[in-house]
PDB file of C-alpha atoms in Angstrom:
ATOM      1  CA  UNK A1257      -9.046  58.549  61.542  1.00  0.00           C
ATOM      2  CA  UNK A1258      -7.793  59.336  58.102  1.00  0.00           C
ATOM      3  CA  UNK A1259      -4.144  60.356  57.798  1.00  0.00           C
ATOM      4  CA  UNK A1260      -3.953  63.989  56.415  1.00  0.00           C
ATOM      5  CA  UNK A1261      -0.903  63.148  54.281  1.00  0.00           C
ATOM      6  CA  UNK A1262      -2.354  60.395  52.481  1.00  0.00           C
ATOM      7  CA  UNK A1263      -5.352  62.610  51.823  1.00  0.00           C
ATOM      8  CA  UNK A1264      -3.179  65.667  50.542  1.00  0.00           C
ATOM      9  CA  UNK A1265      -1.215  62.657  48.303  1.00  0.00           C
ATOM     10  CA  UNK A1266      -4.228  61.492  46.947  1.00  0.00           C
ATOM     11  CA  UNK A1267      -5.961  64.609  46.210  1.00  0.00           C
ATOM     12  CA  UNK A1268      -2.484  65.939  44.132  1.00  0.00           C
ATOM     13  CA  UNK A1269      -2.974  62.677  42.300  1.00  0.00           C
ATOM     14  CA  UNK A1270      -6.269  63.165  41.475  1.00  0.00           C
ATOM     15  CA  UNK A1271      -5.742  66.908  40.287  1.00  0.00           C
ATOM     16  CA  UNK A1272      -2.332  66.207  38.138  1.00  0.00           C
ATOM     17  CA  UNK A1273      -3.849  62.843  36.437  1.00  0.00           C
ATOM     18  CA  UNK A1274      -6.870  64.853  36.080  1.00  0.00           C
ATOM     19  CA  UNK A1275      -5.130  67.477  33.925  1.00  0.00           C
ATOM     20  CA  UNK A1276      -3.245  65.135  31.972  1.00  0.00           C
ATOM     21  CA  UNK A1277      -6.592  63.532  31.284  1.00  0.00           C
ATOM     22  CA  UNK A1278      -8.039  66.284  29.691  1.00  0.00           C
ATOM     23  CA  UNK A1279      -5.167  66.462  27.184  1.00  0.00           C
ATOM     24  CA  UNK A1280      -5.837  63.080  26.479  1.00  0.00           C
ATOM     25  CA  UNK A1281      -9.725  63.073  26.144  1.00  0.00           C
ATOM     26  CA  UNK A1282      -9.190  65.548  23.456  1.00  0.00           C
ATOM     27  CA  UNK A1283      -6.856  63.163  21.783  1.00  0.00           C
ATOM     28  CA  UNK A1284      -9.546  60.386  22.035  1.00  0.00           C
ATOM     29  CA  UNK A1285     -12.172  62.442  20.946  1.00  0.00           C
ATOM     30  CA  UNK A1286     -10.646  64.629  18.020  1.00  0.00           C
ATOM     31  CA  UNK A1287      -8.493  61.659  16.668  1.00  0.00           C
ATOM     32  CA  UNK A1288     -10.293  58.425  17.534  1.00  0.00           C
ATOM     33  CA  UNK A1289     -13.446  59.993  17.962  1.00  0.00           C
ATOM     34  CA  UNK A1290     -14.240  58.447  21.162  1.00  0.00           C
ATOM     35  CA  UNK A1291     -17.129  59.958  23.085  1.00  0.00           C
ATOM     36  CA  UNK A1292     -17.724  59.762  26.776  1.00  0.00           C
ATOM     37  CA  UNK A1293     -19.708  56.341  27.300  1.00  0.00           C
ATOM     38  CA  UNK A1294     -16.400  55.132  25.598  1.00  0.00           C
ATOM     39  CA  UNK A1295     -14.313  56.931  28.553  1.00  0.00           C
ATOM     40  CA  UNK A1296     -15.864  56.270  31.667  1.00  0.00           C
ATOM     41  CA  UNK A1297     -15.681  52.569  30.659  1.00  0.00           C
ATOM     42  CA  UNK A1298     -11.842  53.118  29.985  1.00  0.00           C
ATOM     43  CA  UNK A1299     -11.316  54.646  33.252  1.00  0.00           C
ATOM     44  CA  UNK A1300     -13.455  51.515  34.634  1.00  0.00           C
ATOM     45  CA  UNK A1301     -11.814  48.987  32.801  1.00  0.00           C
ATOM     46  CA  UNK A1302      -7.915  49.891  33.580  1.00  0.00           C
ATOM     47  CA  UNK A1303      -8.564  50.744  37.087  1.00  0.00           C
ATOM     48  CA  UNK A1304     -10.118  47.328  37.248  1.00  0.00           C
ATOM     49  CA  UNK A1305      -7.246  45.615  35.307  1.00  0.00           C
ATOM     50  CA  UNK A1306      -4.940  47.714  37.983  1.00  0.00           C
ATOM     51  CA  UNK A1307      -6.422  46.363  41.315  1.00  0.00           C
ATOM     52  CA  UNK A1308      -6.038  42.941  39.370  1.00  0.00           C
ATOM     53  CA  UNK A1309      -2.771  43.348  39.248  1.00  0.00           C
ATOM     54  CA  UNK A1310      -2.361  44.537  43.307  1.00  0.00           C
ATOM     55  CA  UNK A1311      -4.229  41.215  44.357  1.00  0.00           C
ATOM     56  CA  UNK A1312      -2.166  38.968  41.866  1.00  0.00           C
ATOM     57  CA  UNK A1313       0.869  39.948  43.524  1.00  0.00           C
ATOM     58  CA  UNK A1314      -0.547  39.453  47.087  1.00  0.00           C
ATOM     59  CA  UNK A1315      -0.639  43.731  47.701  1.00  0.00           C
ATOM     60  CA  UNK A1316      -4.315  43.178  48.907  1.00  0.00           C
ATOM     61  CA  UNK A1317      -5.831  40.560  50.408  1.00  0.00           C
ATOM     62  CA  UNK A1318      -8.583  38.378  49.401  1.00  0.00           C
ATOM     63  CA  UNK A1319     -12.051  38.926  50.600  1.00  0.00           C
ATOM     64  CA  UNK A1320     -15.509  37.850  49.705  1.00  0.00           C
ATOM     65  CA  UNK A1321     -18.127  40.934  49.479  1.00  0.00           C
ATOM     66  CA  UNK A1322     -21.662  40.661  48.910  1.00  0.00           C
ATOM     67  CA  UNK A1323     -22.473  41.741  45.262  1.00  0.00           C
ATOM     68  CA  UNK A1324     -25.987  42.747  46.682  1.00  0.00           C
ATOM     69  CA  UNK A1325     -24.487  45.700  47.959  1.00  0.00           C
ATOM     70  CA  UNK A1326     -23.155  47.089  44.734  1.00  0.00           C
ATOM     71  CA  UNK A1327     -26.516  46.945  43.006  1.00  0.00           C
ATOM     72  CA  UNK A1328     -27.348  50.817  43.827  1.00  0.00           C
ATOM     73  CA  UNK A1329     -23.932  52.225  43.042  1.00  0.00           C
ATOM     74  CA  UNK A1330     -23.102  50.440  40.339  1.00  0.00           C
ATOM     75  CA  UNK A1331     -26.910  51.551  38.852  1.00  0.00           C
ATOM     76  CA  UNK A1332     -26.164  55.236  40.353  1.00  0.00           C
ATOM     77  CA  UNK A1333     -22.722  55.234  38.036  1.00  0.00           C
ATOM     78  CA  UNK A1334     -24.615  53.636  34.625  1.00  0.00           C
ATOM     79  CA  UNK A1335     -27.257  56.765  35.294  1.00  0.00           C
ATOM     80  CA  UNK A1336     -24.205  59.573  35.761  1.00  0.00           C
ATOM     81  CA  UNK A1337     -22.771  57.980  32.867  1.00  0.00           C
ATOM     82  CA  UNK A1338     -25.673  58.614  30.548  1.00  0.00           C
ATOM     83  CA  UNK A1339     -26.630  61.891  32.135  1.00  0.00           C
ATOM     84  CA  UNK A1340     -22.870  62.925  31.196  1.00  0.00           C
ATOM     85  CA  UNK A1341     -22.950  61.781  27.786  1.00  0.00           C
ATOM     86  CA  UNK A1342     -25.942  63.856  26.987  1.00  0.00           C
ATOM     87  CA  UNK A1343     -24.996  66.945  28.714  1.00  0.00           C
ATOM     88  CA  UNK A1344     -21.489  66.734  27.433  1.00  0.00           C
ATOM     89  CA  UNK A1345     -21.904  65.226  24.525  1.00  0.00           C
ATOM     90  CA  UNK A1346     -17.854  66.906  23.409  1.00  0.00           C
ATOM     91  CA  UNK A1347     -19.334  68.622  20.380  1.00  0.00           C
ATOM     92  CA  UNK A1348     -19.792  71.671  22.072  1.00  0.00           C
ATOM     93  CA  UNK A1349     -16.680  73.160  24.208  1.00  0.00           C
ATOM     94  CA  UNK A1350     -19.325  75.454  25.792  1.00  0.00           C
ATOM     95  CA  UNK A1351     -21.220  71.993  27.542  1.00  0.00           C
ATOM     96  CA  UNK A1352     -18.518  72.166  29.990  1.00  0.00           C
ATOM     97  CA  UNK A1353     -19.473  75.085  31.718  1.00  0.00           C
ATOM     98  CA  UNK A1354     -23.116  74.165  31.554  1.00  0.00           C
ATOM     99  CA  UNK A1355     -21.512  71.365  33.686  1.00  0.00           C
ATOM    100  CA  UNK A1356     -19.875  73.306  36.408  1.00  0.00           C
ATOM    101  CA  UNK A1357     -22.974  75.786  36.899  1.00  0.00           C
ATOM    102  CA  UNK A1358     -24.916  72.940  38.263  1.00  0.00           C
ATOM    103  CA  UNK A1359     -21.977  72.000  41.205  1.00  0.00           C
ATOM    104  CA  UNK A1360     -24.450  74.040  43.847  1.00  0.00           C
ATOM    105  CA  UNK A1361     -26.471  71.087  43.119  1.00  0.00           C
ATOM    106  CA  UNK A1362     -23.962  68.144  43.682  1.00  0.00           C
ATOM    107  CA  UNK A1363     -23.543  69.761  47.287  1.00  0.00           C
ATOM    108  CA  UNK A1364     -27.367  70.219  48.224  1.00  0.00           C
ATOM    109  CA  UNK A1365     -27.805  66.579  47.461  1.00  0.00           C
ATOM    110  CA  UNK A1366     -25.028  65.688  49.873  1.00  0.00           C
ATOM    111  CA  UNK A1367     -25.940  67.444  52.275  1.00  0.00           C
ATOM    112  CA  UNK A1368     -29.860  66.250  51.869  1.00  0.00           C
ATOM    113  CA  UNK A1369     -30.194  63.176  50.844  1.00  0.00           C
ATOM    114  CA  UNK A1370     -26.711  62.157  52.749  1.00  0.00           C
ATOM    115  CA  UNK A1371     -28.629  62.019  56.548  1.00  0.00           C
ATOM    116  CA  UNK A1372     -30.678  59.439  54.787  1.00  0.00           C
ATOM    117  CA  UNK A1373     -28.249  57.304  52.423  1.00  0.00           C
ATOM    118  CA  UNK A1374     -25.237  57.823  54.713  1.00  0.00           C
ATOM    119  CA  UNK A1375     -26.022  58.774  58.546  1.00  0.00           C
ATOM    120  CA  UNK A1376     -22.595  57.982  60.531  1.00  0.00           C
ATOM    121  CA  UNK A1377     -21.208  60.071  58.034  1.00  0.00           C
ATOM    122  CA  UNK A1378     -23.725  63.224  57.698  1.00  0.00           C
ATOM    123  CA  UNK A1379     -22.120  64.832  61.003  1.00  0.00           C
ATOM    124  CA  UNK A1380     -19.068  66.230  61.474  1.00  0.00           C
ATOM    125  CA  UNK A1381     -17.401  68.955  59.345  1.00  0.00           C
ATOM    126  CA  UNK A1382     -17.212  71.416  57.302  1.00  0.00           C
ATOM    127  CA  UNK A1383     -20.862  72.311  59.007  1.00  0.00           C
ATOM    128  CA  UNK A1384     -23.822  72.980  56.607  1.00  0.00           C
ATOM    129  CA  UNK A1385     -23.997  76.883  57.076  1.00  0.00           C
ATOM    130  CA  UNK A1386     -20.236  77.141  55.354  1.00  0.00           C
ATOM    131  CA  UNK A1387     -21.045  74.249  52.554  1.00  0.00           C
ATOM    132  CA  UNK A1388     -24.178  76.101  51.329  1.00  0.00           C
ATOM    133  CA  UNK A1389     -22.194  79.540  50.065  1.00  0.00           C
ATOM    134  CA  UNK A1390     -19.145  77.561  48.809  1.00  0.00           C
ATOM    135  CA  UNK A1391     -21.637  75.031  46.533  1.00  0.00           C
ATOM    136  CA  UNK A1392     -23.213  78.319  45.348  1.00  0.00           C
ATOM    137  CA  UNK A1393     -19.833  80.021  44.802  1.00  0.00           C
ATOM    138  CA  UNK A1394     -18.543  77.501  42.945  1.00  0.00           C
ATOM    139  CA  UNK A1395     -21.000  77.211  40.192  1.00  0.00           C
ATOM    140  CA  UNK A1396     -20.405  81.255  40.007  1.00  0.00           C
ATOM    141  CA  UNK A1397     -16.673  80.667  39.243  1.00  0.00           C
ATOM    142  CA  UNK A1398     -17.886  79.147  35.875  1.00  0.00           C
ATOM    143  CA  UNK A1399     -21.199  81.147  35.319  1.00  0.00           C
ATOM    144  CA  UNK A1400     -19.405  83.185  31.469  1.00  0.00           C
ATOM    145  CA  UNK A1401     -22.762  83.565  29.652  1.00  0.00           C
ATOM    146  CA  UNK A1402     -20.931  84.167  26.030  1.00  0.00           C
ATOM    147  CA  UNK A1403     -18.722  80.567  27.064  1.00  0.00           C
ATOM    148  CA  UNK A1404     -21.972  78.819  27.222  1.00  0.00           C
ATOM    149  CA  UNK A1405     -23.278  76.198  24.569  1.00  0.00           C
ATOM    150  CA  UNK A1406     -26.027  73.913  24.960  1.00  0.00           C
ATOM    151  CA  UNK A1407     -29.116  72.216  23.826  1.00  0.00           C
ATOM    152  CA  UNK A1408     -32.263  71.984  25.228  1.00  0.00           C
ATOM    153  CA  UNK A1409     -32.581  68.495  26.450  1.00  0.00           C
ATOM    154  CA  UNK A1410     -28.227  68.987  27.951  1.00  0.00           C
ATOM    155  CA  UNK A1411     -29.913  72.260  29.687  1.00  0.00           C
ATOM    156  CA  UNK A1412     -32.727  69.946  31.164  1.00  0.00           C
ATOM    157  CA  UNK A1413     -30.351  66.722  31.802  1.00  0.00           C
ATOM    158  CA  UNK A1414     -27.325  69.515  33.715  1.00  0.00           C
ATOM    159  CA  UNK A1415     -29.066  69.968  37.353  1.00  0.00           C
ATOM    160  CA  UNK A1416     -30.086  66.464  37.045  1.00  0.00           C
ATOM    161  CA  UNK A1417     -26.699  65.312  36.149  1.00  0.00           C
ATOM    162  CA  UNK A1418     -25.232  66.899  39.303  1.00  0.00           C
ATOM    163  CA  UNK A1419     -27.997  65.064  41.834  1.00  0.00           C
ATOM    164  CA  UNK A1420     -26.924  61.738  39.846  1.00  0.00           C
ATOM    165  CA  UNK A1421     -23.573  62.585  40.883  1.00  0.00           C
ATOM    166  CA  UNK A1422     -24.509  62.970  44.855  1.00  0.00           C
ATOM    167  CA  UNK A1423     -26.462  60.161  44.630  1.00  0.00           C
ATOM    168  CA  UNK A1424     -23.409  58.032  42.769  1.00  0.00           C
ATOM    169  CA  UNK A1425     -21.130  58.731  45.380  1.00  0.00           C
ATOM    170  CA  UNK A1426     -23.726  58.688  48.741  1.00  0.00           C
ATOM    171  CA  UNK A1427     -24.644  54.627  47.559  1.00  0.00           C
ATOM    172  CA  UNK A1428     -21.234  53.981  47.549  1.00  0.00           C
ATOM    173  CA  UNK A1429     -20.381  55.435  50.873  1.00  0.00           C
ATOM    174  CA  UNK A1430     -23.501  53.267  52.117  1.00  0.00           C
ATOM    175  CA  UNK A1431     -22.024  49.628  50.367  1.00  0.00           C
ATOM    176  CA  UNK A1432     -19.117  50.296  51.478  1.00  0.00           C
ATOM    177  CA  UNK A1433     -19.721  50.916  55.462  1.00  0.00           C
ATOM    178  CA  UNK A1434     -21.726  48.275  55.325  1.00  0.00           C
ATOM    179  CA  UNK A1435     -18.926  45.802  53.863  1.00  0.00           C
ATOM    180  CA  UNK A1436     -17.066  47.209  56.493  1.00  0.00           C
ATOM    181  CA  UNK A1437     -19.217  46.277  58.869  1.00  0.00           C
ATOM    182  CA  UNK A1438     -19.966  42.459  57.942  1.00  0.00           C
ATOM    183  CA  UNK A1439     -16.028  41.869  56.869  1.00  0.00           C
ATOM    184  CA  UNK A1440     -13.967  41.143  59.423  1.00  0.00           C
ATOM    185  CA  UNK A1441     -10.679  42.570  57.100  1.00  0.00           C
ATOM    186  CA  UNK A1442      -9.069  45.702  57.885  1.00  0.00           C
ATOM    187  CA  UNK A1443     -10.450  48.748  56.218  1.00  0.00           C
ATOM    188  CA  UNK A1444      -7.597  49.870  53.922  1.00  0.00           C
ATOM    189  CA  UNK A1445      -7.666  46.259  52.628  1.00  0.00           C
ATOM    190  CA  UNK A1446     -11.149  45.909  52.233  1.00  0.00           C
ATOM    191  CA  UNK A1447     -11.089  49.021  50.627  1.00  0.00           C
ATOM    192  CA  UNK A1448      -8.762  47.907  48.168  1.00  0.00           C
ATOM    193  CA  UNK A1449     -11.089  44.482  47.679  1.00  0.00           C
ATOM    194  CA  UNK A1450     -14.165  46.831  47.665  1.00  0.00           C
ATOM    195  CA  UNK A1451     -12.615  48.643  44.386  1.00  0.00           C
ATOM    196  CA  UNK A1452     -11.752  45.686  42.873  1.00  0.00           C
ATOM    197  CA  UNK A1453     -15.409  44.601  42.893  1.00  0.00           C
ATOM    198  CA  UNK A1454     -16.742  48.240  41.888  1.00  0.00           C
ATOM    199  CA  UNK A1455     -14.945  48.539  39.447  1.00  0.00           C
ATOM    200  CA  UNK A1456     -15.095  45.097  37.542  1.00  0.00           C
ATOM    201  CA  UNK A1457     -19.291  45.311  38.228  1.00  0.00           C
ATOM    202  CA  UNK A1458     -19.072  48.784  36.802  1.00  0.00           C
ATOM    203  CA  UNK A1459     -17.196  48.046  34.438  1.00  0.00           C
ATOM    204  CA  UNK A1460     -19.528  45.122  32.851  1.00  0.00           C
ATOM    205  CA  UNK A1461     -22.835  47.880  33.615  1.00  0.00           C
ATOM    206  CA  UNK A1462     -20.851  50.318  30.973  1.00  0.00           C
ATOM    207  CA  UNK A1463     -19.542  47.563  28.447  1.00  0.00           C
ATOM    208  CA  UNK A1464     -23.378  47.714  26.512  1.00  0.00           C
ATOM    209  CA  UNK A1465     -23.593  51.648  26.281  1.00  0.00           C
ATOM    210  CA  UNK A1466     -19.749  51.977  25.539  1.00  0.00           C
ATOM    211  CA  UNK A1467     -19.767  49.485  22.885  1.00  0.00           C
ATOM    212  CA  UNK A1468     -22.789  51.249  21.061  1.00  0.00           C
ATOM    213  CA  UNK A1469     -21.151  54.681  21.251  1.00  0.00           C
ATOM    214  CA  UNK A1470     -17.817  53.308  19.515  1.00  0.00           C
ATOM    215  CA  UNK A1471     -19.660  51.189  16.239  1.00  0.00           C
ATOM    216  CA  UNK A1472     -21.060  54.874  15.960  1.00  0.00           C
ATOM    217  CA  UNK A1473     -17.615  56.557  15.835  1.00  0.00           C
ATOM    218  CA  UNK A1474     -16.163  57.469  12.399  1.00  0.00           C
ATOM    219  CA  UNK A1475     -12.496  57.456  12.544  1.00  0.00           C
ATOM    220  CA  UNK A1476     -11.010  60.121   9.780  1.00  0.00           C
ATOM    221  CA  UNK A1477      -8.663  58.258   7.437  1.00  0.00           C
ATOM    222  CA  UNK A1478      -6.195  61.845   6.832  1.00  0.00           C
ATOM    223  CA  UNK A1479      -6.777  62.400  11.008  1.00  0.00           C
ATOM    224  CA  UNK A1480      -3.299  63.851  11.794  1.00  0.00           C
ATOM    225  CA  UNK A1481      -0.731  62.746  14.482  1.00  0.00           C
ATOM    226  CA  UNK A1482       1.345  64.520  16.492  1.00  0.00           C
ATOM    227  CA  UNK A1483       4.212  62.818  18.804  1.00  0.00           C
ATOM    228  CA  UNK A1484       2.616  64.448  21.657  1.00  0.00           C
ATOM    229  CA  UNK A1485      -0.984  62.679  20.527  1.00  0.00           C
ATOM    230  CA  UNK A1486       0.924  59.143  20.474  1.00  0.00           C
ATOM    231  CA  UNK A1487       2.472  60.023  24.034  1.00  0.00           C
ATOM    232  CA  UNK A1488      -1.000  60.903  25.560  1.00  0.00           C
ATOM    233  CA  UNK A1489      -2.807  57.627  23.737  1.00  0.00           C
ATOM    234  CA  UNK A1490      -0.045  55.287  25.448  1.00  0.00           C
ATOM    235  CA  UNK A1491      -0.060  56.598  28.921  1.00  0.00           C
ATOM    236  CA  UNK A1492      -3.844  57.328  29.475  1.00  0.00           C
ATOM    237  CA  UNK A1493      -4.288  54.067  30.642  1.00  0.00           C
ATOM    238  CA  UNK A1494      -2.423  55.104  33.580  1.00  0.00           C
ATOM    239  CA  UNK A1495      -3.788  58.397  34.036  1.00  0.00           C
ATOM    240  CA  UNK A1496      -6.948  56.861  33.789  1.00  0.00           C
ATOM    241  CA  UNK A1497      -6.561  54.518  36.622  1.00  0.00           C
ATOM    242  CA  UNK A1498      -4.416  56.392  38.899  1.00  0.00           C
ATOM    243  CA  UNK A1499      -7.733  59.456  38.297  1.00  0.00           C
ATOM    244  CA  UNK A1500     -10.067  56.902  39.512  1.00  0.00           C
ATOM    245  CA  UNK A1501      -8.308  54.777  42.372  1.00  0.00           C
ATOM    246  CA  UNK A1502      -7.456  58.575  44.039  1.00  0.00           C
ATOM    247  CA  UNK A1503     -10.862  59.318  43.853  1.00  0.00           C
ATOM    248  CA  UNK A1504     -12.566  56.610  45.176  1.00  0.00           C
ATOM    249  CA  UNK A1505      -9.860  56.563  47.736  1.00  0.00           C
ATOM    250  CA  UNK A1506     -10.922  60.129  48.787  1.00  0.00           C
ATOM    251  CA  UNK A1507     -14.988  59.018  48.122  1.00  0.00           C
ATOM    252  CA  UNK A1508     -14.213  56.212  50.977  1.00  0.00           C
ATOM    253  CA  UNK A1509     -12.244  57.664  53.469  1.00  0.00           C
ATOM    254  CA  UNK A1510     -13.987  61.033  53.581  1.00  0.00           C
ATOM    255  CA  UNK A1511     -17.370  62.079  54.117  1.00  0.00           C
ATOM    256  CA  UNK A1512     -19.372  63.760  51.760  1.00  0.00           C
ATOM    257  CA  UNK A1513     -18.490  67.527  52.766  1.00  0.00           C
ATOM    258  CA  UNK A1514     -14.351  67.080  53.018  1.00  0.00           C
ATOM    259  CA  UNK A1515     -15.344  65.398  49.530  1.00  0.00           C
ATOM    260  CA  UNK A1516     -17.661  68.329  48.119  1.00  0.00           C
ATOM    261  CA  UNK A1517     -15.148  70.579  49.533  1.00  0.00           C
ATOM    262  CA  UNK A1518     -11.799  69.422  47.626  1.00  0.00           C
ATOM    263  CA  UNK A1519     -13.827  68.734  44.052  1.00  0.00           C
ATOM    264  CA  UNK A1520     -14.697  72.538  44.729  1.00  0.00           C
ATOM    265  CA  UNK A1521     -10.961  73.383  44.854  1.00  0.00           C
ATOM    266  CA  UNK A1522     -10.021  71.187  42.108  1.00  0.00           C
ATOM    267  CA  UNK A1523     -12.489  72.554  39.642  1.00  0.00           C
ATOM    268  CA  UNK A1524     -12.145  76.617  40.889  1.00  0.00           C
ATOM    269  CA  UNK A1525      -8.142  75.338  40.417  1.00  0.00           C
ATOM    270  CA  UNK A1526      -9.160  74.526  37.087  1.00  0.00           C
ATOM    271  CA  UNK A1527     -11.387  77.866  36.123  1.00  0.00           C
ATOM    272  CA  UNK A1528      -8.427  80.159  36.957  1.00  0.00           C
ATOM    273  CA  UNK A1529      -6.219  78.025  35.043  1.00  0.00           C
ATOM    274  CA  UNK A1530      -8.927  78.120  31.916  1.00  0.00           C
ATOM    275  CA  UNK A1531      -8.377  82.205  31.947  1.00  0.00           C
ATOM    276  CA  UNK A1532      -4.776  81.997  32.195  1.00  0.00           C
ATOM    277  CA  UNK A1533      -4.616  79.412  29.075  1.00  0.00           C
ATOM    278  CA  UNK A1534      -6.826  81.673  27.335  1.00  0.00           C
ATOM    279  CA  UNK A1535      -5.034  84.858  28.008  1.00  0.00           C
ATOM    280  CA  UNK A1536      -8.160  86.088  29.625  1.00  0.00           C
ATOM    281  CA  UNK A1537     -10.405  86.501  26.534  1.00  0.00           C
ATOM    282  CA  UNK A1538     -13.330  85.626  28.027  1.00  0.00           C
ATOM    283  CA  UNK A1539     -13.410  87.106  31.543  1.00  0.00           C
ATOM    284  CA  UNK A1540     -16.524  88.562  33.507  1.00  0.00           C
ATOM    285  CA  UNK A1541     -17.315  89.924  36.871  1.00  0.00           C
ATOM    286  CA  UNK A1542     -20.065  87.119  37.851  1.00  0.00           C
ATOM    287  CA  UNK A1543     -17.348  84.539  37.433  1.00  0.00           C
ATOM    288  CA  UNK A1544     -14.597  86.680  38.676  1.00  0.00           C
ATOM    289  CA  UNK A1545     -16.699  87.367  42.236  1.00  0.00           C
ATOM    290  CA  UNK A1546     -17.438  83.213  42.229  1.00  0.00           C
ATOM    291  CA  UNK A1547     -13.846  82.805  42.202  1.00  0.00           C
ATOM    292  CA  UNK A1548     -12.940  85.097  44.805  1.00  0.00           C
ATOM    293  CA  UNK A1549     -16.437  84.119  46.890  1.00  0.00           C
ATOM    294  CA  UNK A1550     -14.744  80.561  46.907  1.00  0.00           C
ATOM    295  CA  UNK A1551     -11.404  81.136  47.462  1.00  0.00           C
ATOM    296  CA  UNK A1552     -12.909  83.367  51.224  1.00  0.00           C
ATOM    297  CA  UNK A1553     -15.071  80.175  51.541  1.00  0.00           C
ATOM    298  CA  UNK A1554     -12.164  77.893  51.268  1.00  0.00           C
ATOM    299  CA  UNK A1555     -10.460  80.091  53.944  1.00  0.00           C
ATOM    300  CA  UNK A1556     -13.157  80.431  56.220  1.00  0.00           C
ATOM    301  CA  UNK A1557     -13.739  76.379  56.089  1.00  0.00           C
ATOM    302  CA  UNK A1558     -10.156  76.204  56.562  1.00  0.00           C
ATOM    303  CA  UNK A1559      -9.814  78.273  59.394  1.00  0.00           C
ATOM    304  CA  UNK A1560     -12.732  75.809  61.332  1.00  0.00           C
ATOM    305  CA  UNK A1561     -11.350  72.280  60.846  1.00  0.00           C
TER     306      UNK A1561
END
């Protein structure tokens, strides 16, 4: 049984180095002009160099894990990552919404193709009937029509994009009840082990693509600095890591619907904060009613665990 504290820490760790990230992708992209193959590779690569650093000092202990088990959601993470980079490909501000729409998507494929990737843990709550209006309600919240930008192969790669992601995080539900099962650690340290190994395999999956994207960044020579840029540049490696340990601590220890339910609150947290930072220029009822349709969803899910 998961503790609820730890899950409440985690989740305000994911949501505050989450918005601290976003400052700093802008500072990669507009300064450095790193794009997102770069990033996700970043976020790998620290997070790896972090549970490093948790074994070397004897935090975790040391257990042997077959590598046959990451092969799917390492593979499921190198597909998201490509999807991602096409869809948001940071030119357009726009391709962020064309995102979100899609979440509806990332829910249906949990709650599909999860009874066949991950059976122990397609039971339980929040039941079906209350998942179904919040995934739809969701992708309401950031349905603004004038916000939208897009191509036509991002428009075609979105609801794809989404699946990927359900599929991403259902194969590594799967590898890692079934390390659980043949390890004969404790699960908190095997999970800790399990990350170690996800990350470092994930990370060498996204070195090719990552290195590719970068030799095709152009760096301007008169790109200005602020102190604020420099502050966000030395610390992302620690927003970065502590954004990706939370969430694979949450993709672990929950099951797919407590997980579909909090990214819903984090990103509907994060379309009524994008009104308020932009003195509500852009507002509209569709979006307005998603919000509010979520926020009763929310509720009523609450109300049942």
């Amino acid at each position: 049984m998961v503790n609820l504290k730890d899950v409440l820490y985690f989740f305000l760790l994911n949501v505050s180095s989450g918005f601290m990230l976003s400052a700093a992708h802008n500072v990669l992209y507009f300064v450095l002009d790193i794009h997102t193959p770069v990033i996700h590779f970043l976020h790998y690569f620290f997070t790896f160099l972090f549970m490093v650093l948790l074994q070397s000092l004897g935090c975790t202990p040391r257990v042997s894990l077959a590598l046959e088990e990451f092969k799917l959601p390492v593979a499921a993470k190198f597909c998201e990552t490509i999807l991602s980079a096409i869809v948001h490909s940071q030119n357009r501000h726009g391709e962020l919404y064309l995102m979100r729409i899609f979440d509806f998507m990332f829910t249906f494929t949990i709650l599909v193709a999860g009874k066949c990737l991950v059976p122990s843990r397609s039971s339980g709550k929040p039941e079906p009937n209350l998942m179904v209006p919040l995934g739809l309600a969701s992708s309401l919240c950031w349905l603004e029509v004038g916000q939208l930008e897009f191509s036509t192969f991002s428009l075609l790669c979105a609801p794809l994009l989404a699946i990927a992601r359900g599929i991403s995080l259902l194969t590594l539900q799967r590898a890692f009840i079934r390390c659980t099962e043949s390890s004969s650690a404790g699960k908190l340290g095997h999970l800790e082990q399990f990350c170690l190994y996800y990350t470092g395999l994930t990370t060498a999956a996204l070195f090719l693509p990552a290195l590719i994207s970068y030799a095709n960044s152009h760096v301007e020579v008169d790109a200005s600095w602020e102190s604020i840029d420099y502050a966000l540049m030395s610390l992302s490696f620690l927003f970065m890591s502590s954004n990706l340990y939370s969430d694979l601590w949450l993709s672990l220890s929950l099951n797919g619907r407590v997980y579909a339910t909090l990214d819903h609150t984090k990103y509907l947290a994060a379309s009524v904060g994008q009104w308020f930072i932009q003195n509500m220029a852009h507002p509209n009822v569709i979006a307005l009613g998603g919000k509010v349709l979520t926020m009763a969803c929310l509720g009523r899910i609450a109300a049942r665990f």
